[in-house]
Short mmCIF file of C-alpha atoms in Angstrom, two decimals:
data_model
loop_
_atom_site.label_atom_id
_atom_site.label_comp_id
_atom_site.label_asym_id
_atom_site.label_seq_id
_atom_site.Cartn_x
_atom_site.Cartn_y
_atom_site.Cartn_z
CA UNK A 1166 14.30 -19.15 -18.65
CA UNK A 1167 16.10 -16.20 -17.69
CA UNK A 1168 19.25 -16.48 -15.31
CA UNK A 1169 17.30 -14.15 -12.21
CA UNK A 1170 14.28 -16.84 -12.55
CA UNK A 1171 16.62 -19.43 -12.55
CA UNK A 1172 18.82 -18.26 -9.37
CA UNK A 1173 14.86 -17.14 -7.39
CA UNK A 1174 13.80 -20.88 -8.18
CA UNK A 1175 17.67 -22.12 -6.44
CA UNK A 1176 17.38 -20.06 -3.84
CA UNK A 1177 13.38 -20.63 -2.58
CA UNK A 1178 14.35 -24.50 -3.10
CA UNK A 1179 17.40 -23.88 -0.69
CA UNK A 1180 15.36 -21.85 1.89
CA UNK A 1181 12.76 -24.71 2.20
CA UNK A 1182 15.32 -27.43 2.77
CA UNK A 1183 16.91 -25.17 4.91
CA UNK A 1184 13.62 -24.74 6.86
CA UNK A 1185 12.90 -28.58 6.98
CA UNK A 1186 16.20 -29.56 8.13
CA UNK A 1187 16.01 -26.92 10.79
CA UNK A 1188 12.55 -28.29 11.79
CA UNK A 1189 10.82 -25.24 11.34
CA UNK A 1190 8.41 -27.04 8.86
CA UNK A 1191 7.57 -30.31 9.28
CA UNK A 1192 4.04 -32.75 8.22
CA UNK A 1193 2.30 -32.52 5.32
CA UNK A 1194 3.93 -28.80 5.01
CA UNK A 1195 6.50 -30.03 4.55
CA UNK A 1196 5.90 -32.39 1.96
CA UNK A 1197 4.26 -29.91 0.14
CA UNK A 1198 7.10 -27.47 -0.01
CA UNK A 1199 9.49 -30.57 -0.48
CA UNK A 1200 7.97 -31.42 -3.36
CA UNK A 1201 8.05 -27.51 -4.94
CA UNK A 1202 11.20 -27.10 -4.03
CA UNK A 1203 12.29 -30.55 -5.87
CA UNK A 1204 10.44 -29.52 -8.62
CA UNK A 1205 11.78 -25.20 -9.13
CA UNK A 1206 15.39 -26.90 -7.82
CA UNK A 1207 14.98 -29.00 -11.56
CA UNK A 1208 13.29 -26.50 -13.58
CA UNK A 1209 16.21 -24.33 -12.99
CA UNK A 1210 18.83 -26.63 -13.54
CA UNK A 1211 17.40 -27.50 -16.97
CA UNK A 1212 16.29 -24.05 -17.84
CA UNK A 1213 12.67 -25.02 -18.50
CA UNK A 1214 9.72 -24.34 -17.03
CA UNK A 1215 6.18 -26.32 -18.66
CA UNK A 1216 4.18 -23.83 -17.00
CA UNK A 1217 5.99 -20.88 -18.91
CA UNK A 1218 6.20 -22.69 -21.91
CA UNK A 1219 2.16 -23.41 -21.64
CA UNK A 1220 1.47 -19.62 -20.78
CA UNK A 1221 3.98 -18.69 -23.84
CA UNK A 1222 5.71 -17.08 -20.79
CA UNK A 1223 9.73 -16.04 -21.33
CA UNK A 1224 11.95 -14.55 -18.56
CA UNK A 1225 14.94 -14.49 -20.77
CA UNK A 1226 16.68 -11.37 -22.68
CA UNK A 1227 15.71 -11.62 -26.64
CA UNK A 1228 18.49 -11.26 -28.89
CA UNK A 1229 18.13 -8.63 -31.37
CA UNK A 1230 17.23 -9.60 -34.85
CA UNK A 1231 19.99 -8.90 -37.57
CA UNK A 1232 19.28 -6.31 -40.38
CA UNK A 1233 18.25 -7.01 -43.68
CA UNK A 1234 21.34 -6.53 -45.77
CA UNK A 1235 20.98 -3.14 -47.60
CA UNK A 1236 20.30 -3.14 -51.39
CA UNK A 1237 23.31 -1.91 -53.69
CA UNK A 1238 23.01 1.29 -54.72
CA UNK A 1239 23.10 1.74 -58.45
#
């Protein structure tokens, strides 16, 4: 999981709780978005996602392969 997926899943977790201890949301709301923000709050701590990993999904940079060593000229 890439490190801008990781800080969008910290920072929509924050903005609910934010939101529920405000009392903006309240009810079954907010149990709903309790419970997503509980569960993108650990997926980014962890750096895994099972939804990504089902979808073959990756938000992270690949590192480039290395070369082939080149043959020896004769």
């Amino acid at each position: 999981m890439g490190l801008v997926d990781r800080l969008i899943r910290t920072v929509v977790a924050i903005v609910i709780a934010v939101l529920y201890f405000a009392h903006v949301i309240d009810g079954t709301l907010a149990l709903i978005l309790g419970i997503v923000a509980l569960i993108f709050l650990l997926t980014g701590v962890v750096s895994f996602c099972p939804v990504y990993a089902l979808l073959g999904l990756k938000t992270c940079a690949e590192e480039p392969t290395p070369a082939p060593p080149a043959a020896p000229k004769a």
